[in-house]
Amino acid sequence: MYLLGSFSTLFINSANKNLPDNLWRFHVLVAAFLSSQTKDEVTAACMNRLIKNGLSPEFINKQSFESLRDMLYGVGFYNTKAKNLKEISRIIIENYSGKVPDKYEQLVMLPGIGPKMANLILQIGFGIVVGISVDTHMHRIFNRIGWVKTKNPVETSKEMEKMLPRVYWDEINKVFVGYGQTICKPINPKECTIRDYCSHGRKGRKKVTTKELKYEE
C-alpha cells in the first residue's frame, strides 16, 4: 500500500522493491509526482491502480491523454498531471533510454518535478542525498519552532541545509512529515512535547536550536 506520509519507509519496505531497479525507480518518481496536493489514501489507490495495469514509462507513453486522465482521477490537478506524466515518460524513453535520470539538474527539468520531488526521487530511488526535501509540513514546523524565518519550502530547504549536519538530511524528512500530518497541524495543532519552544505552544516562547535536540543514529 502506498502511504506517502511515510514516503521513504513505504518504498524501502514495499514488495515492489523486488522489481528491476529501473522500473522501481519509475514507480518512485510517479508516486512522488502524484502525491503533490493529494491525500495519502488517494495517492495509494491511484498507484495501486496504475501498477495493476503494468506501470512503466512505455505503458504511460502509449496511453491517450483521456485514458491516463481517467486513471489519475481523484488526485490533485489530475488533468495537468496526466499531461505532464505523459511528457515525463516520453522524455525518459527518448532521452534516457527508459531510465529515470539520476542527476538533480535533469530531474528538475522534467515537467511538474520541482526541487522537493527531485530530492525525494534521488534519496529513495538512488540513495543519493543532495538536499533536504521540505514540504509544507516541515516548512510550518521549522518556522514555528524558530529554526528558520522563511516564506516558502524552497527557502526553508536552503536554510536547513546550512544549519543541519549533512548526515541527518536523509532522516529529517521521515521524522517531520508525519509529525506535521498528525501533531503539528496548520490549525489547532495537538499538544506536543516541545510546545514550550513553539510560537503556537501554550507556555513560553523559548527558541530551540538544533544543538538542543538529541539525534538518534
C-alpha positions as a printed Julia matrix, in Angstrom:
217×3 Matrix{Float64}:
  0.0    0.0     0.0
  1.22   3.48   -0.82
  1.22   5.89    2.11
  3.13   8.99    1.18
  3.18  10.39    4.71
  5.91   7.81    5.26
  7.33   8.03    1.75
 10.77   6.52    2.24
  9.62   3.77    4.6
  6.98   2.82    2.07
  9.42   2.16   -0.72
 12.11   0.58    1.39
  9.65  -1.96    2.82
  7.46  -2.39   -0.25
  7.44  -5.68   -2.12
  7.75  -3.6    -5.27
 11.43  -3.07   -4.38
 11.86  -6.56   -5.86
 11.19  -5.07   -9.28
 14.13  -4.27  -11.59
 15.81  -1.09  -10.37
 14.84   0.96  -13.42
 11.16   0.11  -13.09
 11.09   0.55   -9.33
 12.67   3.99   -9.66
  9.99   4.97  -12.13
  7.39   3.91   -9.55
  9.17   6.13   -7.02
  9.02   9.05   -9.45
  5.34   8.55  -10.24
  4.35   8.22   -6.58
  6.23  11.39   -5.66
  4.71  13.17   -8.64
  1.14  12.15   -7.8
  1.45  12.85   -4.07
  1.57  16.62   -4.51
 -1.67  18.24   -3.34
 -3.2   14.79   -2.86
 -4.25  12.85    0.23
 -2.18   9.79    1.02
 -5.05   7.35    0.6
 -5.91   8.79   -2.82
 -2.3    8.52   -3.96
 -2.23   4.95   -2.63
 -5.32   3.96   -4.6
 -4.04   5.58   -7.79
 -0.6    3.98   -7.53
 -2.05   0.54   -6.9
 -4.39   1.02   -9.86
 -1.53   2.01  -12.16
  0.67  -0.86  -11.01
 -2.08  -3.4   -11.67
 -2.19  -2.09  -15.23
  1.57  -2.51  -15.69
  3.02   0.87  -14.72
  6.14   1.71  -16.73
  7.36   4.59  -18.91
  6.24   2.67  -22.0
  2.79   2.0   -20.55
  2.22   5.67  -19.71
  3.6    6.85  -23.04
  1.21   4.74  -25.11
 -1.91   5.83  -23.22
 -4.12   8.52  -24.68
 -4.44  11.66  -22.61
 -8.08  10.82  -21.88
 -7.26   7.29  -20.77
 -4.46   8.38  -18.47
 -6.55  11.23  -17.09
 -9.24   8.73  -16.12
 -6.67   6.55  -14.36
 -5.46   9.54  -12.36
 -8.94  10.76  -11.49
 -9.08  11.8    -7.85
 -5.51  13.01   -7.41
 -4.96  16.73   -7.16
 -4.82  18.5   -10.53
 -5.21  15.18  -12.35
 -5.7   16.84  -15.74
 -2.37  18.65  -15.55
 -0.65  15.64  -14.04
 -1.87  13.38  -16.84
 -0.38  15.75  -19.41
  2.91  16.13  -17.55
  3.25  12.43  -16.76
  2.92  11.54  -20.43
  5.62  14.08  -21.28
  7.86  12.81  -18.47
  7.52   9.26  -19.79
  8.31  10.36  -23.33
 11.42  12.23  -22.21
 12.63   9.3   -20.12
 12.21   6.94  -23.07
 13.74   9.22  -25.71
 16.47  10.95  -23.71
 17.41   8.47  -21.0
 16.83   5.05  -22.6
 13.8    4.39  -20.43
 15.64   5.05  -17.17
 14.84   7.69  -14.56
 17.75  10.19  -14.6
 19.98  10.19  -11.52
 21.01  13.84  -11.63
 19.17  16.59   -9.75
 19.58  19.02  -12.64
 17.99  16.54  -15.05
 15.08  15.71  -12.76
 14.02  19.31  -12.16
 13.86  19.81  -15.92
 11.04  17.27  -16.15
  7.58  18.9   -16.26
  5.97  19.03  -12.84
  9.09  17.9   -10.96
 10.33  20.53   -8.52
 13.21  20.59   -6.01
 11.36  18.66   -3.29
 10.33  15.86   -5.64
 13.76  15.68   -7.23
 15.39  15.3    -3.83
 12.92  12.59   -2.82
 13.39  10.65   -6.04
 17.17  10.72   -5.67
 17.02   9.86   -1.98
 14.56   6.98   -2.21
 15.27   5.71   -5.69
 19.05   6.02   -5.8
 20.2    6.5    -2.22
 21.64   9.86   -3.24
 21.16  12.74   -0.8
 21.84  16.14   -2.35
 19.46  18.23   -0.25
 16.65  18.27    2.29
 13.2   17.62    0.88
 10.99  20.18    2.6
  7.22  20.04    2.22
  4.57  22.35    3.69
  4.52  20.39    6.95
  8.25  20.73    7.52
  8.18  24.37    6.44
  5.47  25.06    9.02
  7.18  23.22   11.87
 10.62  24.74   11.35
  9.16  28.25   11.27
  7.03  27.62   14.34
  9.92  26.46   16.48
 12.1   29.29   15.24
 14.74  27.39   13.32
 14.06  29.49   10.22
 12.15  32.56    9.16
 11.24  31.75    5.58
  8.4   32.34    3.16
  8.24  29.0     1.35
  9.56  25.41    1.45
 12.35  26.13   -1.05
 13.79  28.85    1.2
 13.35  26.58    4.21
 15.25  23.79    2.49
 18.21  26.05    1.77
 18.33  27.38    5.33
 18.03  23.93    6.89
 20.83  22.61    4.7
 23.08  25.34    6.11
 22.05  24.53    9.68
 21.74  20.75    9.85
 24.7   18.35    9.53
 24.52  16.51    6.22
 24.39  13.13    7.96
 20.82  13.94    9.08
 19.45  15.19    5.76
 18.16  11.73    4.9
 16.33  11.26    8.21
 14.73  14.62    8.82
 12.05  14.26    6.15
 10.95  10.88    7.53
 10.5   12.33   11.01
  8.85  15.69   10.39
  6.41  14.97    7.55
  4.42  12.5     9.63
  4.69  14.77   12.68
  3.2   17.63   10.72
  0.36  15.46    9.44
 -0.61  14.11   12.85
  0.53  16.54   15.56
  1.72  19.92   14.31
 -1.23  20.63   12.06
 -1.88  24.0    10.37
 -4.92  24.76   12.54
 -5.34  23.87   16.21
 -2.27  21.65   16.47
 -2.28  18.96   19.15
 -0.28  19.3    22.33
  3.28  18.13   21.85
  6.4   17.64   23.93
  8.22  20.72   22.58
  5.32  23.15   22.87
  7.39  25.28   25.27
  9.69  26.13   22.38
  6.97  26.79   19.83
  5.26  30.01   18.8
  1.97  28.07   18.9
  2.71  26.46   22.27
  0.85  27.26   25.45
  3.92  28.06   27.51
  6.9   30.3    26.9
  8.47  31.44   23.72
 11.94  29.95   24.12
 13.74  29.3    20.88
 15.15  25.81   20.44
 18.32  25.24   18.43
 19.32  22.16   16.51
 22.07  21.55   19.07
 19.47  21.17   21.85
 17.77  18.23   20.15
 19.17  14.75   20.56
 19.62  12.78   17.37
 19.49   9.02   17.27
 21.71   7.2    14.82
